[in-house]
Amino acid sequence: MSRLTEKLKQDGLLSVGILIWRRFIKFRLEHVLFSNHVRSYYLAQTLKVCMPVVKASDVTFIENQLNDFSLITSLVKSVELTIPHLPNYVPKIPPTKNIRVVFLEISDELMLISCTLGFNYIIIDQVNPDSLSTQIYQALQKLDVSSFNSVLALVESLKLKDFPPLRGKVKITLPTYTQLCLRLVDGHYGYTEALEWNIISELPHKFEIISSSATVTAIPVSNLFLGYGRASRQFAVGKLYGERYLSGDTVLDVGCDICGVKKYIGSKTQYVGVDKQGLADYYIDLDKENLPFEHHSFDTVLCFETLEHLQNIHQSMDQMMLIAKNYFIGSLFVESAHNSGRSITTFGEPIGNAHLPLAPVFDRHNWIFTFSDALDFIYYRAKKSGFYIIELNLFYKNYLASKWKKQKIEKNFKKGNISYLAHHVQIIGFVLKRA
């Protein structure tokens, strides 16, 4: 048996066989044949941690922290510990299971700071700081990235980010979960606001939650064109939402253009339109100015086919929800639906608004995102601001209304089949209600 193993190793067949087993056979056994089994996933396959060494006491600090790394392996599969260090300061670390150690000798102090800031999880001795470690700490504060004073502090932080067990579904749950973890755990965005991990832990279950508490309707995108020119979509939006949500005392229409929605509001409803063009009551560029309205001053705030045009999309949506007393109605354009679910084409030509124009343009989409991105964004921002989804409209690519296509999209939403939805849903319309 040992000779056969050695022969397979020499020929490279063993590694190929292991790869096929892990990626294809094992995956399908777990996620197809046993797809209804509840299982826990790792928060991250490999957690990348940095512990910079800038003085002699840091060597002792790291050596004393090594035993505590075993506590992390219950949350992640393995740890990659990177130690950027100045010359002559090298800690002695024995081989440890599930921990890969990378030493980077860096003589330039500025380069060492630069290297350290590239990590999302940084452990620094904050008891005996010197000038260099203080500089690193101050730089992290400006980036709004938390550093930790011990491995135990990192473990406690990771426990707060642990997700509940999920039901494994091929092409659905695992890729969504993995993508979410990679962005939040391994990615280094330098978020400018504190993340609400109690809301994030619900995102893998968003399809089940939304399906049980909201009305989900698939609508042919051709229904948005009720006539000619720019007003046609506004008439369609007014017709879709007007009687139910636009008949209160006050309505604020952000991105009103030529105010086509006004035709469908209540007879006694006060309408205010905001845009940087068209026939608006207030001409405001939301990327440069704030909305001049008090909190809860409008019964309904409408922002259809506008959010993806804003560079400050997070801040602007939060602002609009503060102004909304009862309802917020919005939409997100899923650019990737133009190209079979991909964000950028594989043939060299950009999709939709992804191209680089030869000259500055007056307006364009500022965000290119997937269906899953859009739904995560809506769910997270809504709940963070005290709203919940009561209606979701999935405008799908089909210029001939098809009852079969409509039913299939609604069915795949209940299943959480992101792959199918990414191919077909072009615009997500949503209605949020204040909790």
CSV table of C-alpha atoms in Angstrom, one decimal:
chain,number,residue,atom,x,y,z
A,1,MET,CA,0.0,0.0,0.0
A,2,SER,CA,2.8,2.4,0.9
A,3,ARG,CA,4.6,1.6,-2.5
A,4,LEU,CA,1.3,2.4,-4.3
A,5,THR,CA,1.0,5.7,-2.3
A,6,GLU,CA,4.5,6.7,-3.1
A,7,LYS,CA,4.0,5.9,-6.8
A,8,LEU,CA,0.8,8.0,-6.9
A,9,LYS,CA,2.6,10.8,-5.2
A,10,GLN,CA,5.4,10.7,-7.7
A,11,ASP,CA,3.0,10.8,-10.6
A,12,GLY,CA,1.0,13.6,-9.0
A,13,LEU,CA,-2.2,11.4,-9.3
A,14,LEU,CA,-2.8,11.4,-5.5
A,15,SER,CA,-3.1,15.2,-5.3
A,16,VAL,CA,-5.4,15.2,-8.3
A,17,GLY,CA,-7.5,12.5,-6.7
A,18,ILE,CA,-7.8,14.4,-3.4
A,19,LEU,CA,-8.7,17.6,-5.3
A,20,ILE,CA,-11.5,15.8,-7.3
A,21,TRP,CA,-12.8,14.3,-4.0
A,22,ARG,CA,-12.9,17.6,-2.1
A,23,ARG,CA,-14.2,19.9,-4.8
A,24,PHE,CA,-16.6,17.6,-6.6
A,25,ILE,CA,-17.6,14.3,-5.0
A,26,LYS,CA,-17.6,15.4,-1.3
A,27,PHE,CA,-19.3,18.7,-2.1
A,28,ARG,CA,-22.1,17.0,-3.9
A,29,LEU,CA,-22.5,14.3,-1.3
A,30,GLU,CA,-22.9,16.9,1.4
A,31,HIS,CA,-24.9,19.5,-0.4
A,32,VAL,CA,-27.1,17.5,-2.8
A,33,LEU,CA,-27.7,14.1,-1.3
A,34,PHE,CA,-27.8,15.4,2.2
A,35,SER,CA,-28.9,19.0,1.4
A,36,ASN,CA,-31.4,19.2,4.3
A,37,HIS,CA,-28.9,18.4,7.0
A,38,VAL,CA,-28.3,21.3,9.3
A,39,ARG,CA,-24.6,22.0,9.7
A,40,SER,CA,-22.2,24.6,11.0
A,41,TYR,CA,-19.7,26.3,8.7
A,42,TYR,CA,-16.4,27.9,9.7
A,43,LEU,CA,-16.4,31.6,10.1
A,44,ALA,CA,-13.5,31.6,7.7
A,45,GLN,CA,-11.3,28.9,6.2
A,46,THR,CA,-8.1,30.8,7.1
A,47,LEU,CA,-8.0,33.7,9.4
A,48,LYS,CA,-5.2,36.1,8.6
A,49,VAL,CA,-3.7,37.8,11.7
A,50,CYS,CA,-0.8,40.2,12.0
A,51,MET,CA,1.4,40.8,15.0
A,52,PRO,CA,4.1,43.4,14.3
A,53,VAL,CA,7.4,43.3,16.1
A,54,VAL,CA,9.0,46.7,16.6
A,55,LYS,CA,10.8,46.4,19.9
A,56,ALA,CA,12.4,43.7,22.1
A,57,SER,CA,9.4,43.4,24.4
A,58,ASP,CA,7.2,42.4,21.4
A,59,VAL,CA,9.2,39.2,21.0
A,60,THR,CA,8.2,38.1,24.5
A,61,PHE,CA,4.7,39.3,24.0
A,62,ILE,CA,4.1,37.1,20.9
A,63,GLU,CA,5.8,34.1,22.5
A,64,ASN,CA,3.5,34.3,25.5
A,65,GLN,CA,0.4,34.6,23.3
A,66,LEU,CA,1.0,31.4,21.2
A,67,ASN,CA,-0.9,29.0,23.4
A,68,ASP,CA,-4.1,31.1,23.1
A,69,PHE,CA,-4.3,30.6,19.3
A,70,SER,CA,-5.7,27.2,19.9
A,71,LEU,CA,-9.0,28.9,21.0
A,72,ILE,CA,-9.4,30.4,17.5
A,73,THR,CA,-9.4,27.1,15.7
A,74,SER,CA,-12.8,26.3,17.0
A,75,LEU,CA,-14.1,29.2,15.0
A,76,VAL,CA,-11.9,29.0,11.9
A,77,LYS,CA,-10.2,26.2,10.1
A,78,SER,CA,-6.7,27.5,10.3
A,79,VAL,CA,-4.7,30.7,11.2
A,80,GLU,CA,-2.1,32.4,9.1
A,81,LEU,CA,0.0,34.5,11.5
A,82,THR,CA,2.1,37.1,9.7
A,83,ILE,CA,4.9,38.7,11.8
A,84,PRO,CA,6.5,41.8,10.1
A,85,HIS,CA,9.6,42.6,12.2
A,86,LEU,CA,12.5,44.9,12.3
A,87,PRO,CA,16.0,43.3,12.0
A,88,ASN,CA,17.3,41.6,15.2
A,89,TYR,CA,13.8,41.2,16.6
A,90,VAL,CA,12.7,37.6,15.7
A,91,PRO,CA,10.4,35.6,18.0
A,92,LYS,CA,11.0,31.9,18.4
A,93,ILE,CA,7.8,30.0,17.4
A,94,PRO,CA,7.7,26.2,17.4
A,95,PRO,CA,5.6,24.4,14.8
A,96,THR,CA,2.0,24.5,15.8
A,97,LYS,CA,-1.0,22.6,14.3
A,98,ASN,CA,-3.4,24.7,12.2
A,99,ILE,CA,-1.2,27.8,12.5
A,100,ARG,CA,1.0,28.9,9.6
A,101,VAL,CA,3.6,31.5,10.6
A,102,VAL,CA,5.1,33.9,8.0
A,103,PHE,CA,8.1,36.1,9.0
A,104,LEU,CA,8.7,39.3,7.1
A,105,GLU,CA,11.9,41.1,7.9
A,106,ILE,CA,11.4,44.8,7.1
A,107,SER,CA,14.1,47.4,7.8
A,108,ASP,CA,12.1,50.5,6.8
A,109,GLU,CA,9.7,51.6,9.5
A,110,LEU,CA,7.2,53.2,7.2
A,111,MET,CA,7.1,50.0,5.1
A,112,LEU,CA,6.4,48.0,8.3
A,113,ILE,CA,3.5,50.2,9.1
A,114,SER,CA,2.2,49.8,5.5
A,115,CYS,CA,2.4,46.1,5.8
A,116,THR,CA,0.6,45.9,9.1
A,117,LEU,CA,-2.3,48.1,7.9
A,118,GLY,CA,-3.0,45.6,5.2
A,119,PHE,CA,-4.6,43.2,7.7
A,120,ASN,CA,-8.0,43.1,9.2
A,121,TYR,CA,-7.0,41.5,12.5
A,122,ILE,CA,-4.0,43.1,14.2
A,123,ILE,CA,-2.7,42.3,17.7
A,124,ILE,CA,-0.4,44.9,19.3
A,125,ASP,CA,1.1,45.1,22.7
A,126,GLN,CA,-0.6,48.2,24.1
A,127,VAL,CA,0.9,48.0,27.5
A,128,ASN,CA,4.5,49.0,26.6
A,129,PRO,CA,4.0,51.2,23.4
A,130,ASP,CA,6.9,52.9,21.7
A,131,SER,CA,6.8,55.6,19.0
A,132,LEU,CA,6.4,53.1,16.1
A,133,SER,CA,3.7,51.0,17.7
A,134,THR,CA,1.9,54.2,18.6
A,135,GLN,CA,2.0,55.3,15.0
A,136,ILE,CA,0.5,52.0,13.9
A,137,TYR,CA,-2.2,52.3,16.5
A,138,GLN,CA,-3.1,55.9,15.5
A,139,ALA,CA,-3.2,54.9,11.8
A,140,LEU,CA,-5.6,52.1,12.6
A,141,GLN,CA,-7.9,54.5,14.5
A,142,LYS,CA,-8.0,56.8,11.5
A,143,LEU,CA,-9.0,53.8,9.3
A,144,ASP,CA,-11.6,52.8,11.9
A,145,VAL,CA,-9.9,49.3,12.1
A,146,SER,CA,-9.8,47.8,15.6
A,147,SER,CA,-6.6,46.4,16.9
A,148,PHE,CA,-6.5,43.9,19.8
A,149,ASN,CA,-4.2,43.8,22.9
A,150,SER,CA,-4.2,40.0,23.1
A,151,VAL,CA,-5.3,36.8,21.3
A,152,LEU,CA,-8.1,36.3,23.9
A,153,ALA,CA,-9.5,39.8,22.9
A,154,LEU,CA,-9.5,38.6,19.3
A,155,VAL,CA,-11.3,35.4,20.2
A,156,GLU,CA,-14.1,37.3,22.1
A,157,SER,CA,-14.5,39.5,19.0
A,158,LEU,CA,-14.8,36.5,16.7
A,159,LYS,CA,-17.4,34.9,18.9
A,160,LEU,CA,-19.7,37.9,18.4
A,161,LYS,CA,-19.4,37.3,14.6
A,162,ASP,CA,-20.1,33.6,14.6
A,163,PHE,CA,-23.1,32.7,12.4
A,164,PRO,CA,-25.8,30.2,13.3
A,165,PRO,CA,-25.9,26.7,11.7
A,166,LEU,CA,-27.3,26.7,8.2
A,167,ARG,CA,-29.0,24.3,5.9
A,168,GLY,CA,-26.6,23.4,3.2
A,169,LYS,CA,-28.0,23.9,-0.4
A,170,VAL,CA,-25.9,23.4,-3.5
A,171,LYS,CA,-25.3,26.7,-5.4
A,172,ILE,CA,-27.3,28.6,-2.7
A,173,THR,CA,-26.3,28.6,0.9
A,174,LEU,CA,-22.6,27.7,0.9
A,175,PRO,CA,-21.4,30.2,-1.8
A,176,THR,CA,-23.5,33.0,-0.2
A,177,TYR,CA,-22.1,32.2,3.3
A,178,THR,CA,-18.5,32.0,2.0
A,179,GLN,CA,-18.8,35.2,0.1
A,180,LEU,CA,-20.2,37.0,3.1
A,181,CYS,CA,-17.5,35.7,5.4
A,182,LEU,CA,-14.7,36.6,3.0
A,183,ARG,CA,-15.9,40.2,2.7
A,184,LEU,CA,-16.4,40.8,6.4
A,185,VAL,CA,-13.7,38.7,7.9
A,186,ASP,CA,-10.8,38.5,5.4
A,187,GLY,CA,-11.5,41.7,3.5
A,188,HIS,CA,-9.8,45.0,4.6
A,189,TYR,CA,-12.3,47.7,3.6
A,190,GLY,CA,-11.8,49.9,6.6
A,191,TYR,CA,-15.5,50.4,7.3
A,192,THR,CA,-16.4,53.9,8.4
A,193,GLU,CA,-19.2,52.7,10.7
A,194,ALA,CA,-19.5,50.0,13.2
A,195,LEU,CA,-21.0,46.8,11.7
A,196,GLU,CA,-24.2,45.4,13.3
A,197,TRP,CA,-23.2,41.7,13.7
A,198,ASN,CA,-26.6,40.7,15.0
A,199,ILE,CA,-28.1,41.8,11.7
A,200,ILE,CA,-25.3,40.3,9.6
A,201,SER,CA,-25.9,36.9,11.3
A,202,GLU,CA,-29.4,37.0,9.7
A,203,LEU,CA,-28.2,37.5,6.1
A,204,PRO,CA,-27.7,33.9,5.3
A,205,HIS,CA,-31.4,33.3,6.2
A,206,LYS,CA,-32.6,36.4,4.3
A,207,PHE,CA,-34.7,34.5,1.7
A,208,GLU,CA,-36.6,32.5,4.4
A,209,ILE,CA,-37.1,35.7,6.5
A,210,ILE,CA,-38.3,37.8,3.6
A,211,SER,CA,-40.5,35.1,2.2
A,212,SER,CA,-42.3,34.7,5.5
A,213,SER,CA,-42.8,38.3,6.3
A,214,ALA,CA,-43.1,40.2,3.0
A,215,THR,CA,-45.0,40.0,-0.3
A,216,VAL,CA,-42.6,38.9,-3.1
A,217,THR,CA,-43.9,39.5,-6.6
A,218,ALA,CA,-42.1,38.9,-10.0
A,219,ILE,CA,-43.0,41.6,-12.6
A,220,PRO,CA,-41.8,41.7,-16.2
A,221,VAL,CA,-39.5,44.7,-16.6
A,222,SER,CA,-41.6,45.7,-19.7
A,223,ASN,CA,-44.3,46.7,-17.3
A,224,LEU,CA,-42.1,49.7,-16.4
A,225,PHE,CA,-42.6,51.2,-19.9
A,226,LEU,CA,-46.1,52.6,-20.1
A,227,GLY,CA,-45.5,55.1,-22.8
A,228,TYR,CA,-42.7,57.2,-24.3
A,229,GLY,CA,-39.7,59.0,-22.8
A,230,ARG,CA,-38.5,59.6,-19.3
A,231,ALA,CA,-42.0,59.9,-17.7
A,232,SER,CA,-43.0,56.4,-18.7
A,233,ARG,CA,-41.2,54.6,-15.9
A,234,GLN,CA,-42.4,57.2,-13.4
A,235,PHE,CA,-46.0,56.6,-14.5
A,236,ALA,CA,-45.4,52.8,-13.9
A,237,VAL,CA,-44.0,53.4,-10.4
A,238,GLY,CA,-46.9,55.7,-9.6
A,239,LYS,CA,-49.4,53.2,-10.8
A,240,LEU,CA,-47.7,50.3,-8.9
A,241,TYR,CA,-47.4,52.0,-5.5
A,242,GLY,CA,-49.6,55.1,-5.6
A,243,GLU,CA,-52.9,53.9,-4.2
A,244,ARG,CA,-51.3,51.9,-1.4
A,245,TYR,CA,-48.4,54.1,-0.3
A,246,LEU,CA,-48.6,57.5,-1.9
A,247,SER,CA,-52.0,58.7,-0.7
A,248,GLY,CA,-50.9,59.9,2.8
A,249,ASP,CA,-50.5,63.6,3.8
A,250,THR,CA,-47.0,64.0,2.4
A,251,VAL,CA,-44.8,62.4,-0.2
A,252,LEU,CA,-41.1,63.1,-0.8
A,253,ASP,CA,-39.9,61.9,-4.3
A,254,VAL,CA,-36.1,61.8,-4.4
A,255,GLY,CA,-34.8,61.6,-8.0
A,256,CYS,CA,-38.2,62.9,-9.2
A,257,ASP,CA,-36.9,64.0,-12.7
A,258,ILE,CA,-40.1,65.4,-14.4
A,259,CYS,CA,-42.4,64.4,-11.5
A,260,GLY,CA,-44.3,61.7,-13.4
A,261,VAL,CA,-45.3,60.0,-10.1
A,262,LYS,CA,-47.3,63.1,-9.1
A,263,LYS,CA,-50.1,62.0,-11.3
A,264,TYR,CA,-50.8,59.0,-9.1
A,265,ILE,CA,-50.6,60.5,-5.6
A,266,GLY,CA,-53.7,61.3,-3.4
A,267,SER,CA,-55.7,64.4,-4.2
A,268,LYS,CA,-55.0,65.9,-0.8
A,269,THR,CA,-51.4,64.7,-0.6
A,270,GLN,CA,-48.6,67.3,-0.5
A,271,TYR,CA,-45.9,66.3,-3.1
A,272,VAL,CA,-42.3,67.5,-2.9
A,273,GLY,CA,-39.8,66.5,-5.6
A,274,VAL,CA,-36.0,66.5,-5.2
A,275,ASP,CA,-33.4,66.1,-8.0
A,276,LYS,CA,-30.4,67.8,-9.6
A,277,GLN,CA,-32.3,68.1,-12.9
A,278,GLY,CA,-35.8,68.1,-14.4
A,279,LEU,CA,-38.8,69.8,-12.8
A,280,ALA,CA,-37.9,69.4,-9.1
A,281,ASP,CA,-39.1,71.6,-6.3
A,282,TYR,CA,-35.6,71.4,-4.7
A,283,TYR,CA,-32.5,71.1,-6.8
A,284,ILE,CA,-30.0,69.1,-4.7
A,285,ASP,CA,-27.0,67.0,-5.5
A,286,LEU,CA,-27.1,64.3,-2.8
A,287,ASP,CA,-23.4,63.5,-3.2
A,288,LYS,CA,-22.6,67.1,-2.1
A,289,GLU,CA,-25.6,68.2,0.0
A,290,ASN,CA,-27.9,66.8,2.6
A,291,LEU,CA,-31.7,66.8,2.3
A,292,PRO,CA,-33.1,69.9,4.1
A,293,PHE,CA,-36.0,68.1,5.9
A,294,GLU,CA,-36.6,67.1,9.5
A,295,HIS,CA,-36.9,63.6,10.7
A,296,HIS,CA,-40.2,61.8,10.2
A,297,SER,CA,-41.5,64.9,8.2
A,298,PHE,CA,-42.9,62.9,5.2
A,299,ASP,CA,-45.3,59.9,5.4
A,300,THR,CA,-43.6,58.2,2.5
A,301,VAL,CA,-40.2,58.8,0.9
A,302,LEU,CA,-39.9,57.5,-2.7
A,303,CYS,CA,-36.5,56.9,-4.3
A,304,PHE,CA,-36.9,54.8,-7.4
A,305,GLU,CA,-34.1,54.2,-9.9
A,306,THR,CA,-31.8,56.7,-8.1
A,307,LEU,CA,-29.8,55.0,-5.4
A,308,GLU,CA,-27.3,53.3,-7.8
A,309,HIS,CA,-26.5,56.8,-9.2
A,310,LEU,CA,-25.3,58.1,-5.8
A,311,GLN,CA,-21.7,57.8,-4.7
A,312,ASN,CA,-22.8,58.3,-1.1
A,313,ILE,CA,-25.5,55.6,-1.4
A,314,HIS,CA,-25.3,54.4,2.3
A,315,GLN,CA,-25.5,57.8,3.8
A,316,SER,CA,-28.2,59.0,1.4
A,317,MET,CA,-30.5,56.0,2.0
A,318,ASP,CA,-30.0,56.3,5.8
A,319,GLN,CA,-30.9,60.0,5.5
A,320,MET,CA,-34.1,59.3,3.5
A,321,MET,CA,-35.2,56.6,6.0
A,322,LEU,CA,-34.8,59.2,8.9
A,323,ILE,CA,-37.1,61.5,7.0
A,324,ALA,CA,-39.7,58.8,6.3
A,325,LYS,CA,-42.4,58.6,8.9
A,326,ASN,CA,-44.1,55.4,7.7
A,327,TYR,CA,-42.8,54.0,4.4
A,328,PHE,CA,-39.6,54.1,2.3
A,329,ILE,CA,-39.9,52.9,-1.3
A,330,GLY,CA,-36.7,52.3,-3.3
A,331,SER,CA,-35.1,50.2,-6.0
A,332,LEU,CA,-31.7,48.9,-7.0
A,333,PHE,CA,-30.6,48.1,-10.6
A,334,VAL,CA,-28.8,44.8,-10.8
A,335,GLU,CA,-26.3,45.5,-13.6
A,336,SER,CA,-25.1,41.9,-13.7
A,337,ALA,CA,-28.4,40.6,-15.0
A,338,HIS,CA,-27.4,42.0,-18.4
A,339,ASN,CA,-24.7,39.4,-18.7
A,340,SER,CA,-26.0,36.1,-17.3
A,341,GLY,CA,-25.4,36.9,-13.7
A,342,ARG,CA,-21.8,38.2,-14.1
A,343,SER,CA,-20.7,41.6,-13.1
A,344,ILE,CA,-18.4,42.2,-16.0
A,345,THR,CA,-18.4,40.5,-19.4
A,346,THR,CA,-15.9,37.9,-20.3
A,347,PHE,CA,-15.6,39.2,-23.9
A,348,GLY,CA,-13.8,42.4,-23.2
A,349,GLU,CA,-16.9,44.7,-23.6
A,350,PRO,CA,-18.2,46.3,-20.4
A,351,ILE,CA,-21.9,46.0,-19.5
A,352,GLY,CA,-24.3,48.9,-19.0
A,353,ASN,CA,-22.6,51.6,-17.0
A,354,ALA,CA,-19.4,49.7,-16.3
A,355,HIS,CA,-17.5,51.4,-19.1
A,356,LEU,CA,-15.1,54.3,-18.8
A,357,PRO,CA,-16.4,57.2,-20.9
A,358,LEU,CA,-14.2,59.4,-23.0
A,359,ALA,CA,-15.4,62.6,-21.3
A,360,PRO,CA,-17.2,63.4,-18.0
A,361,VAL,CA,-20.9,62.6,-18.0
A,362,PHE,CA,-23.8,64.3,-16.3
A,363,ASP,CA,-25.0,61.2,-14.6
A,364,ARG,CA,-24.4,57.4,-14.5
A,365,HIS,CA,-24.6,54.4,-12.3
A,366,ASN,CA,-21.9,54.5,-9.6
A,367,TRP,CA,-22.2,51.0,-8.4
A,368,ILE,CA,-21.9,47.6,-10.1
A,369,PHE,CA,-23.3,44.8,-7.9
A,370,THR,CA,-24.9,41.4,-7.9
A,371,PHE,CA,-28.4,40.3,-6.9
A,372,SER,CA,-27.1,39.0,-3.6
A,373,ASP,CA,-25.2,42.3,-2.9
A,374,ALA,CA,-28.4,44.2,-3.5
A,375,LEU,CA,-30.6,42.1,-1.3
A,376,ASP,CA,-28.0,42.1,1.5
A,377,PHE,CA,-27.8,45.9,1.3
A,378,ILE,CA,-31.5,46.4,1.4
A,379,TYR,CA,-32.0,44.0,4.4
A,380,TYR,CA,-29.1,45.4,6.4
A,381,ARG,CA,-29.7,49.1,5.9
A,382,ALA,CA,-33.4,48.7,6.5
A,383,LYS,CA,-33.1,46.8,9.8
A,384,LYS,CA,-30.2,49.1,11.0
A,385,SER,CA,-32.5,52.1,10.6
A,386,GLY,CA,-35.5,50.5,12.2
A,387,PHE,CA,-37.4,49.4,9.1
A,388,TYR,CA,-38.4,46.0,7.7
A,389,ILE,CA,-39.3,44.8,4.2
A,390,ILE,CA,-43.0,44.4,3.6
A,391,GLU,CA,-42.9,44.2,-0.2
A,392,LEU,CA,-40.4,43.1,-2.8
A,393,ASN,CA,-40.9,43.4,-6.5
A,394,LEU,CA,-38.5,41.5,-8.8
A,395,PHE,CA,-38.5,43.1,-12.2
A,396,TYR,CA,-37.2,40.4,-14.6
A,397,LYS,CA,-35.9,40.5,-18.1
A,398,ASN,CA,-38.8,39.4,-20.2
A,399,TYR,CA,-40.4,41.9,-22.6
A,400,LEU,CA,-43.3,39.5,-23.2
A,401,ALA,CA,-45.2,38.8,-20.0
A,402,SER,CA,-45.0,35.1,-19.1
A,403,LYS,CA,-47.0,33.6,-16.2
A,404,TRP,CA,-44.6,30.6,-16.3
A,405,LYS,CA,-41.5,32.9,-15.9
A,406,LYS,CA,-43.2,34.9,-13.1
A,407,GLN,CA,-43.9,31.7,-11.1
A,408,LYS,CA,-40.5,30.3,-11.7
A,409,ILE,CA,-38.8,33.5,-10.4
A,410,GLU,CA,-41.0,33.6,-7.3
A,411,LYS,CA,-40.4,29.9,-6.6
A,412,ASN,CA,-36.6,30.3,-7.0
A,413,PHE,CA,-36.7,33.2,-4.5
A,414,LYS,CA,-38.3,31.0,-1.9
A,415,LYS,CA,-35.6,28.5,-2.5
A,416,GLY,CA,-32.9,31.1,-2.3
A,417,ASN,CA,-31.5,30.2,-5.7
A,418,ILE,CA,-29.2,33.2,-6.2
A,419,SER,CA,-27.7,31.8,-9.4
A,420,TYR,CA,-31.0,31.8,-11.2
A,421,LEU,CA,-32.1,35.2,-9.8
A,422,ALA,CA,-28.8,36.8,-10.8
A,423,HIS,CA,-29.5,35.7,-14.4
A,424,HIS,CA,-33.0,37.1,-14.7
A,425,VAL,CA,-33.8,39.9,-12.2
A,426,GLN,CA,-32.8,43.3,-13.5
A,427,ILE,CA,-34.4,45.6,-10.9
A,428,ILE,CA,-35.3,45.0,-7.3
A,429,GLY,CA,-38.1,47.3,-6.1
A,430,PHE,CA,-38.7,47.3,-2.3
A,431,VAL,CA,-41.1,48.8,0.2
A,432,LEU,CA,-39.9,49.3,3.8
A,433,LYS,CA,-42.1,50.0,6.8
A,434,ARG,CA,-41.0,51.6,10.0
A,435,ALA,CA,-41.0,49.1,12.8
